[in-house]
mmCIF file of C-alpha atoms (C1' of nucleotides) in Angstrom:
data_model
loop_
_atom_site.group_PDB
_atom_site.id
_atom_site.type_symbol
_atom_site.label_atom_id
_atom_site.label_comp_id
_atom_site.label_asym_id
_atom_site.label_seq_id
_atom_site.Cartn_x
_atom_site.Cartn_y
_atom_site.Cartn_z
ATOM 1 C CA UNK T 18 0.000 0.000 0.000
ATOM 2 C CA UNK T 19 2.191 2.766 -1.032
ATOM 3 C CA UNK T 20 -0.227 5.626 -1.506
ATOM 4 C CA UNK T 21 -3.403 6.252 0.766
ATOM 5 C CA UNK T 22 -6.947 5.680 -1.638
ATOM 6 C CA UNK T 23 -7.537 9.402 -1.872
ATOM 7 C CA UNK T 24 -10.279 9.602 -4.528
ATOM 8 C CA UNK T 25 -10.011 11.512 -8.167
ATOM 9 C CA UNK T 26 -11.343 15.125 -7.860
ATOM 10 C CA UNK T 27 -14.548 15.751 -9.948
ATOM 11 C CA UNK T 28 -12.315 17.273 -12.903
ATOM 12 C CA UNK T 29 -10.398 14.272 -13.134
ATOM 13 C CA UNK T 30 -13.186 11.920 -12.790
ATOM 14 C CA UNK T 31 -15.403 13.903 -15.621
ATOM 15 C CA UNK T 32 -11.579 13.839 -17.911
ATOM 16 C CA UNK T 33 -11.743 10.272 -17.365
ATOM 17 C CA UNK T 34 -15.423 9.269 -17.631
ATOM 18 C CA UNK T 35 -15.168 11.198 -20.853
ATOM 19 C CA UNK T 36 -12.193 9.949 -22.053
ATOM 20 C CA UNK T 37 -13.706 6.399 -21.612
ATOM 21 C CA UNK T 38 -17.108 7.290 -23.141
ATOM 22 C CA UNK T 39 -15.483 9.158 -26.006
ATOM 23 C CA UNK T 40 -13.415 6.223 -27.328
ATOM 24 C CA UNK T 41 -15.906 3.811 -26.760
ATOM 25 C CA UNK T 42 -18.489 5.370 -29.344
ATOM 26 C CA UNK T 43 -15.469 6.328 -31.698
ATOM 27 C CA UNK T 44 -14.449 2.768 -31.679
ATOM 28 C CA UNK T 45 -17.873 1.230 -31.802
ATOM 29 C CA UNK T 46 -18.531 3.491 -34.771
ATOM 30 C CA UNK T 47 -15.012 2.807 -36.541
ATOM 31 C CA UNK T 48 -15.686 -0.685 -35.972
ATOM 32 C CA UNK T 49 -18.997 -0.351 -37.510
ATOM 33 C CA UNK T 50 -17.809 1.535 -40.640
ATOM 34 C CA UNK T 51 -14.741 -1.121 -40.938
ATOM 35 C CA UNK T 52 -17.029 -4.032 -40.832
ATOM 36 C CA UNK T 53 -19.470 -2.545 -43.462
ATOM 37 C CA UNK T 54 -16.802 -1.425 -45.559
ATOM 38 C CA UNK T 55 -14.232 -4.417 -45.733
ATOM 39 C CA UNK T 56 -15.628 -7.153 -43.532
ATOM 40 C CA UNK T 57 -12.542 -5.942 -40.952
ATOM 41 C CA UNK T 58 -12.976 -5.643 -37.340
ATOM 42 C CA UNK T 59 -10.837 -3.211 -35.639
ATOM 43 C CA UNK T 60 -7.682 -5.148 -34.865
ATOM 44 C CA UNK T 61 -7.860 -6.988 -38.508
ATOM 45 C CA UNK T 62 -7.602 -3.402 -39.504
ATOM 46 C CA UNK T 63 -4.462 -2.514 -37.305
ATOM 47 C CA UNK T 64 -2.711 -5.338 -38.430
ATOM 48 C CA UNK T 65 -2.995 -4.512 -42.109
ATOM 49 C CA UNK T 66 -2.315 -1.150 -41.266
ATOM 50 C CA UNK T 67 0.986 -1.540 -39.219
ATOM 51 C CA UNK T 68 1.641 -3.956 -42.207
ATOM 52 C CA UNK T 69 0.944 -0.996 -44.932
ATOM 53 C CA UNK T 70 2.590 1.342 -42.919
ATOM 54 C CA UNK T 71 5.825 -0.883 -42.717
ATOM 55 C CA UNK T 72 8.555 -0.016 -45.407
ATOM 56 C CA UNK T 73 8.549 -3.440 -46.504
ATOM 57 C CA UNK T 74 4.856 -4.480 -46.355
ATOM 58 C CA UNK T 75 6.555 -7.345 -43.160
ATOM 59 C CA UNK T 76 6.610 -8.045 -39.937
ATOM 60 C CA UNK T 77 7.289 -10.534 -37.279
ATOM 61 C CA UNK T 78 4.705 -11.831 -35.905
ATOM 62 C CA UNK T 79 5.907 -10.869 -31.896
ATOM 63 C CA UNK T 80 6.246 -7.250 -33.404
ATOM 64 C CA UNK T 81 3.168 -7.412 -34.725
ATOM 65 C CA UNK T 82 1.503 -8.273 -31.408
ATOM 66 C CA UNK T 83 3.457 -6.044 -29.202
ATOM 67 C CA UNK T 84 1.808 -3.267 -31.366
ATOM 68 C CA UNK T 85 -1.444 -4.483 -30.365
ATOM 69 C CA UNK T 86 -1.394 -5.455 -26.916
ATOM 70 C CA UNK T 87 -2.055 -9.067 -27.917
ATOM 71 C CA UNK T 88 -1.602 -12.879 -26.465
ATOM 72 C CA UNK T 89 0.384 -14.900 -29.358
ATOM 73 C CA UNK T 90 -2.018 -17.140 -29.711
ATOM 74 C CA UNK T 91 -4.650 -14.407 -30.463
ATOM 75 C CA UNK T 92 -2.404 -13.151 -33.350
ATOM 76 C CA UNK T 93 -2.266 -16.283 -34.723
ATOM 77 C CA UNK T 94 -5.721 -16.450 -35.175
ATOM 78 C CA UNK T 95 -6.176 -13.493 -36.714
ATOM 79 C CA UNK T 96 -3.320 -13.829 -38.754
ATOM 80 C CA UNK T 97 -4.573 -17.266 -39.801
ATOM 81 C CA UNK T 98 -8.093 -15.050 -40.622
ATOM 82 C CA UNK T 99 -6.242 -12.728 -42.750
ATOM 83 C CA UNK T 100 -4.251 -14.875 -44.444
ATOM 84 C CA UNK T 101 -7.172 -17.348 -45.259
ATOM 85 C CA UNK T 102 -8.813 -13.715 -46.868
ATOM 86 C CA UNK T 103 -5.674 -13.469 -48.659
ATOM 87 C CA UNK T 104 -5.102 -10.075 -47.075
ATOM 88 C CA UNK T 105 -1.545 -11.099 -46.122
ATOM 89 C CA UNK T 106 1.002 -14.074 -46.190
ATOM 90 C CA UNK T 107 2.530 -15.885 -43.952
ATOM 91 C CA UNK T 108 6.749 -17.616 -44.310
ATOM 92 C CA UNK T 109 8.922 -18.728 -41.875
ATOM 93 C CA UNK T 110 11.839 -16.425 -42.129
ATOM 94 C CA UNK T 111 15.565 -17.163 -43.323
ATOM 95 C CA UNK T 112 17.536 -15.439 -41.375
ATOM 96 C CA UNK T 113 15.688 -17.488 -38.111
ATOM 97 C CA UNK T 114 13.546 -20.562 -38.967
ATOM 98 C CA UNK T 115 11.975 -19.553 -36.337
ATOM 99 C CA UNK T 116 10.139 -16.606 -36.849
ATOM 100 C CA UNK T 117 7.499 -15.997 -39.105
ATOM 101 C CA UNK T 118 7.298 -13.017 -41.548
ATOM 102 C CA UNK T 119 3.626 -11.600 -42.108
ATOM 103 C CA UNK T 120 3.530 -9.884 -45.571
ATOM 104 C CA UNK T 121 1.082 -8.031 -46.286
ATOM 105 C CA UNK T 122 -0.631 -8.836 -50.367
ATOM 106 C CA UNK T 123 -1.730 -6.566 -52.856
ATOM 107 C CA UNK T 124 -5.298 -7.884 -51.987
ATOM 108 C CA UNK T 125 -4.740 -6.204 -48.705
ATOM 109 C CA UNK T 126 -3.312 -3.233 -50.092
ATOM 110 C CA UNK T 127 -6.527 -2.585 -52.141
ATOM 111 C CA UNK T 128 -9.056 -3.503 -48.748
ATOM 112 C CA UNK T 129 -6.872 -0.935 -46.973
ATOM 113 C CA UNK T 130 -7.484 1.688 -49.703
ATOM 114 C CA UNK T 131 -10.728 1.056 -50.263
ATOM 115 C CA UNK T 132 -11.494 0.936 -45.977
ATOM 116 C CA UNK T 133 -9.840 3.862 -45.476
ATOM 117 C CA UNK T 134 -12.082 6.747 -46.942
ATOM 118 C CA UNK T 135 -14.588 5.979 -44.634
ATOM 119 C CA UNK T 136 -12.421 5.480 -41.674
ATOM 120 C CA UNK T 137 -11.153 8.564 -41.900
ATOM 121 C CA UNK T 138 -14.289 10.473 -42.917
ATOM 122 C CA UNK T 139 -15.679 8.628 -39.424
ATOM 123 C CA UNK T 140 -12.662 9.459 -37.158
ATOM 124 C CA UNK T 141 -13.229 13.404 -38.184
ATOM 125 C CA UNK T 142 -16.891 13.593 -38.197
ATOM 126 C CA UNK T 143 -16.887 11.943 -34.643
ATOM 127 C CA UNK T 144 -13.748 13.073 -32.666
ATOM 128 C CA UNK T 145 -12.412 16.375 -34.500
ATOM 129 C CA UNK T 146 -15.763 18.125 -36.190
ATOM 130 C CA UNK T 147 -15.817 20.190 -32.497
ATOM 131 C CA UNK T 148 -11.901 20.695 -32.115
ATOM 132 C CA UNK T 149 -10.125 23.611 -34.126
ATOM 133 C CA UNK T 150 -6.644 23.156 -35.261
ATOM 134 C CA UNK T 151 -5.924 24.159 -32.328
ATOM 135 C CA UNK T 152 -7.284 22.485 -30.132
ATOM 136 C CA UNK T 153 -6.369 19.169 -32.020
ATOM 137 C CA UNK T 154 -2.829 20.471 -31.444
ATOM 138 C CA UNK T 155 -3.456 20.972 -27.778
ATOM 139 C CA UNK T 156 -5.201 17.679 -27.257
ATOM 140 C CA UNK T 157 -2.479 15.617 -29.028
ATOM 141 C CA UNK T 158 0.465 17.879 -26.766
ATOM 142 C CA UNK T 159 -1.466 16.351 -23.557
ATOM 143 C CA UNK T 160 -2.048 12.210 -24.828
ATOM 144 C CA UNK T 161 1.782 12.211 -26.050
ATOM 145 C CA UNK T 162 2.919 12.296 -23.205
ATOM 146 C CA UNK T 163 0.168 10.051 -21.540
ATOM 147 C CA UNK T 164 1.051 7.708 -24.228
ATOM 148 C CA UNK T 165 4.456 7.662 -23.265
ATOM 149 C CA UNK T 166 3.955 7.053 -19.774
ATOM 150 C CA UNK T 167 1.393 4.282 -20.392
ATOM 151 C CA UNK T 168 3.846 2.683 -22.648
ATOM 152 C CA UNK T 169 6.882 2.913 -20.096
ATOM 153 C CA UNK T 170 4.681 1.664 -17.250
ATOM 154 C CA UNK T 171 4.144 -1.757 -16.616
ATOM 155 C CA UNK T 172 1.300 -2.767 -15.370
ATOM 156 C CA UNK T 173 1.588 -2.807 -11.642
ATOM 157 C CA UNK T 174 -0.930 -5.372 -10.311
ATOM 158 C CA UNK T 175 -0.036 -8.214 -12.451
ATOM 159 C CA UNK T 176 2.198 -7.953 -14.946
ATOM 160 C CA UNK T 177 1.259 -10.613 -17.082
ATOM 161 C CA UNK T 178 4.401 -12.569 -18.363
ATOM 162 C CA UNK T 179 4.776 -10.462 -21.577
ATOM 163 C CA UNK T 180 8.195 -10.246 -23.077
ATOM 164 C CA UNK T 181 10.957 -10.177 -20.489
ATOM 165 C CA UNK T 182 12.047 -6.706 -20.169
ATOM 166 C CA UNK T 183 15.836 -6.091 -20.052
ATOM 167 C CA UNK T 184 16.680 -4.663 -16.554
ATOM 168 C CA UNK P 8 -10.235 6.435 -56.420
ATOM 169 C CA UNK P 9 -13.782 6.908 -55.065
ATOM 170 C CA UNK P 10 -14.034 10.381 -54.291
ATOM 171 C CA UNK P 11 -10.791 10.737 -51.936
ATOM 172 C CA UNK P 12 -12.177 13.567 -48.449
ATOM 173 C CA UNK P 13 -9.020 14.888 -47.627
ATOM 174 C CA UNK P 14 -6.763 12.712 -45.255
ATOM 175 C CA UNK P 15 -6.452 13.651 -41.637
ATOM 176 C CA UNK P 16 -3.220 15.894 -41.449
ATOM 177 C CA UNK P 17 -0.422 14.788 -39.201
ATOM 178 C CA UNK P 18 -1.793 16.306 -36.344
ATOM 179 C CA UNK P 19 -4.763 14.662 -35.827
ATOM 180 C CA UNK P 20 -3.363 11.212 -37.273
ATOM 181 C CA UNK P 21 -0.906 11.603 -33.859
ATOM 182 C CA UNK P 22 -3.826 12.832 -31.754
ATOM 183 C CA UNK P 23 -6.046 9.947 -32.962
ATOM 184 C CA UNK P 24 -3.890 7.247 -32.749
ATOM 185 C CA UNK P 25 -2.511 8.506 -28.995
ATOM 186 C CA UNK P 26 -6.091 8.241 -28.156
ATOM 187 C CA UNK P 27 -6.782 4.919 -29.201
ATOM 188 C CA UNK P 28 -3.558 4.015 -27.291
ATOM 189 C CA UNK P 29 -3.975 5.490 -24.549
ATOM 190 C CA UNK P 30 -7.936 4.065 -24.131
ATOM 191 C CA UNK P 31 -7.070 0.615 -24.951
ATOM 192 C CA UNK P 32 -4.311 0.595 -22.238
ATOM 193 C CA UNK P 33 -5.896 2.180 -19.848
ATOM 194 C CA UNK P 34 -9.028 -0.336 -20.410
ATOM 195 C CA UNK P 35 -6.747 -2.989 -20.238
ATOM 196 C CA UNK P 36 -5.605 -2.353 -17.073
ATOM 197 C CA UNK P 37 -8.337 -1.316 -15.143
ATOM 198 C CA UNK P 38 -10.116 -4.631 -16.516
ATOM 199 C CA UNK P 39 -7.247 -6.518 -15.352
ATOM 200 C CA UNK P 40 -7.537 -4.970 -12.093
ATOM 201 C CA UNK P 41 -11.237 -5.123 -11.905
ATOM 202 C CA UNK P 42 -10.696 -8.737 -12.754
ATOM 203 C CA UNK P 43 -8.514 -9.239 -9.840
ATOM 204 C CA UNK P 44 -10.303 -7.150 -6.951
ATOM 205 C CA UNK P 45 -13.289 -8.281 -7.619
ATOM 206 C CA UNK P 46 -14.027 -10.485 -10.401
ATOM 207 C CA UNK P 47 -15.988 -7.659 -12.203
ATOM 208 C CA UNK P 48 -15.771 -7.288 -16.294
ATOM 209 C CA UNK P 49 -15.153 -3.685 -17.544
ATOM 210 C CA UNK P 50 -18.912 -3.583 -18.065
ATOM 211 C CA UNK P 51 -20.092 -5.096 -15.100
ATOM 212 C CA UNK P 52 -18.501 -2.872 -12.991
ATOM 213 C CA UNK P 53 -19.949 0.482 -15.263
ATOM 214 C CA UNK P 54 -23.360 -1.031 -14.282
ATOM 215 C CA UNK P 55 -22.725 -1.334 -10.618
ATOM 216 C CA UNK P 56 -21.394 2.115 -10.552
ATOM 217 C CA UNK P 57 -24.151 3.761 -12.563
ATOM 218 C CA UNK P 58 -26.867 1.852 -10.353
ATOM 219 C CA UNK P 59 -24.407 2.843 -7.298
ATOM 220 C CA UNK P 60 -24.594 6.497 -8.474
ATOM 221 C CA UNK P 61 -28.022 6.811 -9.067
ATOM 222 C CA UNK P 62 -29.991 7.610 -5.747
ATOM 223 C CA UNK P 63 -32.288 5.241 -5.689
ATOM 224 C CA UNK P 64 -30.162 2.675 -6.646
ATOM 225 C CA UNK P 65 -32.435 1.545 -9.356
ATOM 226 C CA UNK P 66 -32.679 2.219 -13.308
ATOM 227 C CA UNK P 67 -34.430 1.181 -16.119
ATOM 228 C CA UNK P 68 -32.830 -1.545 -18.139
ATOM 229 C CA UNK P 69 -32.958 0.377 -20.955
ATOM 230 C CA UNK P 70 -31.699 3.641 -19.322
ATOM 231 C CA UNK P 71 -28.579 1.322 -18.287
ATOM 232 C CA UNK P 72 -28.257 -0.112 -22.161
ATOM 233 C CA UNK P 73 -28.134 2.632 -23.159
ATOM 234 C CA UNK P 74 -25.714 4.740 -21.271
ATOM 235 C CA UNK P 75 -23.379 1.989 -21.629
ATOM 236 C CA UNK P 76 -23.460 1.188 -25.584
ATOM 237 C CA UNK P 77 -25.230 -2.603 -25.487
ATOM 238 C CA UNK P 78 -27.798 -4.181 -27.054
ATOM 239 C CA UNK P 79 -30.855 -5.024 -24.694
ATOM 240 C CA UNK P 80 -29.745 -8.627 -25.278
ATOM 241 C CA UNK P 81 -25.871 -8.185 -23.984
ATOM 242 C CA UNK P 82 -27.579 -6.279 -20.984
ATOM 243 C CA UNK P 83 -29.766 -8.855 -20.245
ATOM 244 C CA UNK P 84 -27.009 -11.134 -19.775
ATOM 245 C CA UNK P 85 -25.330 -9.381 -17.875
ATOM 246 C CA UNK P 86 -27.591 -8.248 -15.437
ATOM 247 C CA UNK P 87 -28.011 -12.037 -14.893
ATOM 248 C CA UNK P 88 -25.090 -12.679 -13.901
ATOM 249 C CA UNK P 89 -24.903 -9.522 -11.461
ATOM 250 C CA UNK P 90 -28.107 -10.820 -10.223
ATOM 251 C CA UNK P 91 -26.652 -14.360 -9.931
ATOM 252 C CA UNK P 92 -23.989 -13.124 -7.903
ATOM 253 C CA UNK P 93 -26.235 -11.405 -5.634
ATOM 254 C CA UNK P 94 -25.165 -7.638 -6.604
ATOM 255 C CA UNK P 95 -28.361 -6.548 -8.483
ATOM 256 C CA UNK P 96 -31.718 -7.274 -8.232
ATOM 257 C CA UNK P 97 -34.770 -7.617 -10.544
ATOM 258 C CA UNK P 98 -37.938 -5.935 -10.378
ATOM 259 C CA UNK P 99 -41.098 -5.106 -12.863
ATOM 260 C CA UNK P 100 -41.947 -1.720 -12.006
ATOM 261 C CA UNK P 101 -45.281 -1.032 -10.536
ATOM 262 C CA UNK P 102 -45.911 1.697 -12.763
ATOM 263 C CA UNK P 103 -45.381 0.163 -16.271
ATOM 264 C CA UNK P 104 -45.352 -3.336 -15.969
ATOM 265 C CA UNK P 105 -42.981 -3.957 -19.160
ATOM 266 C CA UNK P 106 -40.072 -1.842 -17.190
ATOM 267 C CA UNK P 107 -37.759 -3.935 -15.607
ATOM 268 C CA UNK P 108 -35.925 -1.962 -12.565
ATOM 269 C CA UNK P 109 -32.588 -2.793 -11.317
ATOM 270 C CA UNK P 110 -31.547 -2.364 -8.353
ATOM 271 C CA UNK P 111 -27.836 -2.714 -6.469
ATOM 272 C CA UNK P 112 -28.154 -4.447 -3.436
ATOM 273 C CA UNK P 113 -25.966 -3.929 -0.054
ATOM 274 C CA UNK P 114 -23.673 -6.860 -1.685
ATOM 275 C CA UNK P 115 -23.389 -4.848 -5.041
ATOM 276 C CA UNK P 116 -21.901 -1.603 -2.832
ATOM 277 C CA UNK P 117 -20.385 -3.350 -1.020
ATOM 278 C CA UNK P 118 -18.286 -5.110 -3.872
ATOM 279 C CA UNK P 119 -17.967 -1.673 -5.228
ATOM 280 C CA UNK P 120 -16.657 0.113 -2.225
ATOM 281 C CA UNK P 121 -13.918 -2.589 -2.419
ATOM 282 C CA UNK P 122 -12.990 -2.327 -5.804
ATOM 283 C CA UNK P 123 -13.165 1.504 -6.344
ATOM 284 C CA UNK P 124 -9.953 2.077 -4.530
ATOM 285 C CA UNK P 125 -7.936 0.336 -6.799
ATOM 286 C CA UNK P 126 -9.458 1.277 -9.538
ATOM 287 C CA UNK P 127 -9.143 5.205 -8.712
ATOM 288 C CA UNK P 128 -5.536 4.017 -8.214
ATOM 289 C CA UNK P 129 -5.001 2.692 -11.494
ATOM 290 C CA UNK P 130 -6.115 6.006 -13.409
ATOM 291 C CA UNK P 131 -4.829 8.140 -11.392
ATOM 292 C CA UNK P 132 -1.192 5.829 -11.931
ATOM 293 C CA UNK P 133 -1.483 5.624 -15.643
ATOM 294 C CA UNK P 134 -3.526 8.633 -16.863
ATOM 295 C CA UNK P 135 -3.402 11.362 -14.576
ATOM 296 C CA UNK P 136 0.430 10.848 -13.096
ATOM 297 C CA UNK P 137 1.822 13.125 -16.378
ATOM 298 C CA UNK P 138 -0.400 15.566 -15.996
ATOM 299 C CA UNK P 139 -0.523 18.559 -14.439
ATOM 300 C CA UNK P 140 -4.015 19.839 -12.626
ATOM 301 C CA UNK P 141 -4.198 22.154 -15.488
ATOM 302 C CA UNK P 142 -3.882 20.215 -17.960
ATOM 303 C CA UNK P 143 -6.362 17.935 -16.765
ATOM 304 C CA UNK P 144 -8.431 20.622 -16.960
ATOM 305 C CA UNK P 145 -7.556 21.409 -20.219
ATOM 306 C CA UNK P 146 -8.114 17.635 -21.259
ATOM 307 C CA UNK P 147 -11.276 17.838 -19.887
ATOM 308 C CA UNK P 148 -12.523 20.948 -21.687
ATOM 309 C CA UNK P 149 -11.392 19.360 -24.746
ATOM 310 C CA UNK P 150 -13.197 15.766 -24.049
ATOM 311 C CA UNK P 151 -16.637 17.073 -22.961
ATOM 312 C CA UNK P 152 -17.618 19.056 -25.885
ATOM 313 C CA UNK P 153 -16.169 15.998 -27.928
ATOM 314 C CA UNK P 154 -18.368 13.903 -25.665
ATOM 315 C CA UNK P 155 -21.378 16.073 -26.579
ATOM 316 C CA UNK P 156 -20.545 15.961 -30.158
ATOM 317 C CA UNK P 157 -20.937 11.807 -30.311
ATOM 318 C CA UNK P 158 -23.841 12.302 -28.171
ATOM 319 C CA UNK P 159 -25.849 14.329 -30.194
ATOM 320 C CA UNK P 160 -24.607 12.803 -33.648
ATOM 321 C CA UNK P 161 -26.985 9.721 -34.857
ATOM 322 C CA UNK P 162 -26.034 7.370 -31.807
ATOM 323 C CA UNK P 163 -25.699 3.943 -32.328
ATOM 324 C CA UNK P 164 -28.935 2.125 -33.230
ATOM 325 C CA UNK P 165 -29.112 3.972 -36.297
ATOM 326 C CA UNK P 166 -27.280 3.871 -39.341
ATOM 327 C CA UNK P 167 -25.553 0.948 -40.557
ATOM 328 C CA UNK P 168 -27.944 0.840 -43.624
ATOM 329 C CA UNK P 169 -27.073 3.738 -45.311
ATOM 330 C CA UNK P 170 -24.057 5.072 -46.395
ATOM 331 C CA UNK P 171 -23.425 8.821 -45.973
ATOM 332 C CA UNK P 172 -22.031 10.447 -48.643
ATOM 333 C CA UNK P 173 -20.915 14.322 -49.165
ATOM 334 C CA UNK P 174 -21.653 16.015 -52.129
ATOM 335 C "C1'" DT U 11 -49.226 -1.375 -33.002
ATOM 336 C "C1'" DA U 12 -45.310 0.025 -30.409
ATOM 337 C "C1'" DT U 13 -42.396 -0.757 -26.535
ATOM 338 C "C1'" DT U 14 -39.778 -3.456 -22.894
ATOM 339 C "C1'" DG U 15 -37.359 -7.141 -21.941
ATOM 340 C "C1'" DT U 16 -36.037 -12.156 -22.404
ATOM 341 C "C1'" DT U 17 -34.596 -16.239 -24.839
ATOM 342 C "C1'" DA U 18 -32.431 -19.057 -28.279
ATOM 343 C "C1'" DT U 19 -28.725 -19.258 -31.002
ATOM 344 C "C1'" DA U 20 -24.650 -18.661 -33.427
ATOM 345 C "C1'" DC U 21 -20.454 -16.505 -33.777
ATOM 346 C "C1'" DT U 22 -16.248 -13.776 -32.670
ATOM 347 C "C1'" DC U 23 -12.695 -13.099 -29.915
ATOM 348 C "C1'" DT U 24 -9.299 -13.920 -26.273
ATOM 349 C "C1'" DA U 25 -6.394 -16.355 -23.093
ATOM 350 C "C1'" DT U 26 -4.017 -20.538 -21.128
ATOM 351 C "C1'" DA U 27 -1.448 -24.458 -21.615
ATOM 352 C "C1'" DA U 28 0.611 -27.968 -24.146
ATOM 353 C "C1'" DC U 29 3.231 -28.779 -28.114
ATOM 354 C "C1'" DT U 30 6.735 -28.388 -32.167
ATOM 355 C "C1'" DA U 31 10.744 -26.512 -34.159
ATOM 356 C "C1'" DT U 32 14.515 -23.906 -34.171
ATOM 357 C "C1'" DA U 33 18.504 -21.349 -31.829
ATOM 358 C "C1'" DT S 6 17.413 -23.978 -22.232
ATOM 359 C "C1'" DA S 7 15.162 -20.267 -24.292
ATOM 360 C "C1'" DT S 8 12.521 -18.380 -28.009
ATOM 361 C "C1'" DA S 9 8.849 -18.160 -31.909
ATOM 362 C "C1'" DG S 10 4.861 -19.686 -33.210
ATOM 363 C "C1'" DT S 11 0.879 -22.960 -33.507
ATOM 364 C "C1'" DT S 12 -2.808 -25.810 -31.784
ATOM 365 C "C1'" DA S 13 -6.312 -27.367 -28.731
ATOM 366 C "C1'" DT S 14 -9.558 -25.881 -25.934
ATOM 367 C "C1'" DA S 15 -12.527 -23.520 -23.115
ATOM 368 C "C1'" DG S 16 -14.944 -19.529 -21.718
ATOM 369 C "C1'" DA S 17 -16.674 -14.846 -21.961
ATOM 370 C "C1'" DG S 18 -19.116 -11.635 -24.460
ATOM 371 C "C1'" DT S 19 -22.007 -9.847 -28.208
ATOM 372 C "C1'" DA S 20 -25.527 -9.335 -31.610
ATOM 373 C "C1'" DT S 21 -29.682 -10.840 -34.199
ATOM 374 C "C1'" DA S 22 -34.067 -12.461 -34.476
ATOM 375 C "C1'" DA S 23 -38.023 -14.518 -32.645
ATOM 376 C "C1'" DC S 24 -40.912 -14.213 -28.832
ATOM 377 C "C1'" DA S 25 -44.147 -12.833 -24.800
ATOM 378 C "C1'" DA S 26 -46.196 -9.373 -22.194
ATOM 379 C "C1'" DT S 27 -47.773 -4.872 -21.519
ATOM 380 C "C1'" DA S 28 -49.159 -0.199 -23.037
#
DNA sequence: TATTGTTATACTCTATAACTATA
DNA sequence: TATAGTTATAGAGTATAACAATA
């Protein structure tokens, strides 16, 4: 018990509360828009996103679920999902026989293009239609750093065996 | 090559994404948490707290569905298994006889006086720790009218049939 | 007829543990 | 032995549609 249970004062509590109910109707609308669009739920989506994004159209697979806060197994299973769509492609890689190299096709290339439109013509009707440029400037100044934090922080409870960090 | 609306611009790409992030992280560790303190799902927990808030201690079950994004279906299961584990109870409402009223019991506050600490420590730990007081109030000024803004836009039950389209 | 809620059902997703193979 | 990934499995959660009861 390090710190006494002193409670979150109402401004934090409303910044949270909102927070929460903000992302949930973004996502449940992005996921909406995703599914209608390209049969994609949200984390098919990242995946082939991360994969677009990457120079080479590859990753490993333990990259690929680091990025998405994701149990191996789960990957696998929506690798083996995108794969059997022919989104991407799976090969064990030379270098180390044991890892295997997702590749993302042109098949997923196109979904991704075709997805995106409406993704992005969501994410700004939803979250950004109220903010000015500057307050989209303002707002991203304040999660950076809340991203950062999250990111360096393991959780404290239970850290659930992950990957080993280096001490 | 359908009609391309403009991308999002750097900015709010960054301020997006962090958000995502910084949700999904956060939700993933106050589950976990949840989870642990008192065997309580994410959503479980948001109906014990609304019922907790409320001063009765009663709602509609479509007041609760709807303030927490489920289908009348979903919320029907879970109020059974709140009720099964003696934290809600079940009630036709004298008035209109097709309402169903829920109602926390001593159990249900009692479950949630026990897991609220933690949970308040978990935000505070992973959102609020980089933050200064002002900027949470800044945060905050930015979420609610955001908040407001997916409010008042066509919610949730409506929609998926057609697709919007800008001239 | 419209609304409230439940039920039946089918499906998606996720995690755990055991397993294979490579290093 | 340790790491990368898969498989088997089991459970939680969700949505859809049909349904009953009430207004």
């Amino acid at each position: 018990m390090a710190d006494s249970p002193r409670s979150l004062d109402p401004v934090q509590l409303g910044a949270y509360f909102d927070l929460i109910e903000v992302s949930s109707l973004l996502r449940y609308a992005v996921e909406q828009q995703l599914r209608e669009a390209g049969d994609l739920s949200y984390v098919q989506f990242q995946l082939l996103a991360r994969l677009g994004d990457s120079p080479t159209g590859s990753q490993r697979m333990t990259d690929l679920a680091d990025g998405v806060v994701y149990s191996r197994s789960g990957l696998t299973y929506q690798a083996g999902l995108l794969e059997k769509a022919g989104l991407v492609v799976r090969a064990p890689s030379p270098e180390d026989e044991r890892v295997t190299t997702v590749t993302i096709t042109d098949a997923g290339r196109a979904l991704l293009a075709k997805v995106l439109p409406g993704h992005v013509e969501v994410v700004r009707g939803m979250l950004f239609e109220p903010l000015s440029r500057e307050d989209v400037m303002t707002l991203a100044g304040l999660l950076a750093p809340v991203r950062d934090h999250m990111r360096s922080t393991p959780p404290r409870s239970a850290a659930p065996r992950r990957r080993q960090r280096e001490a």
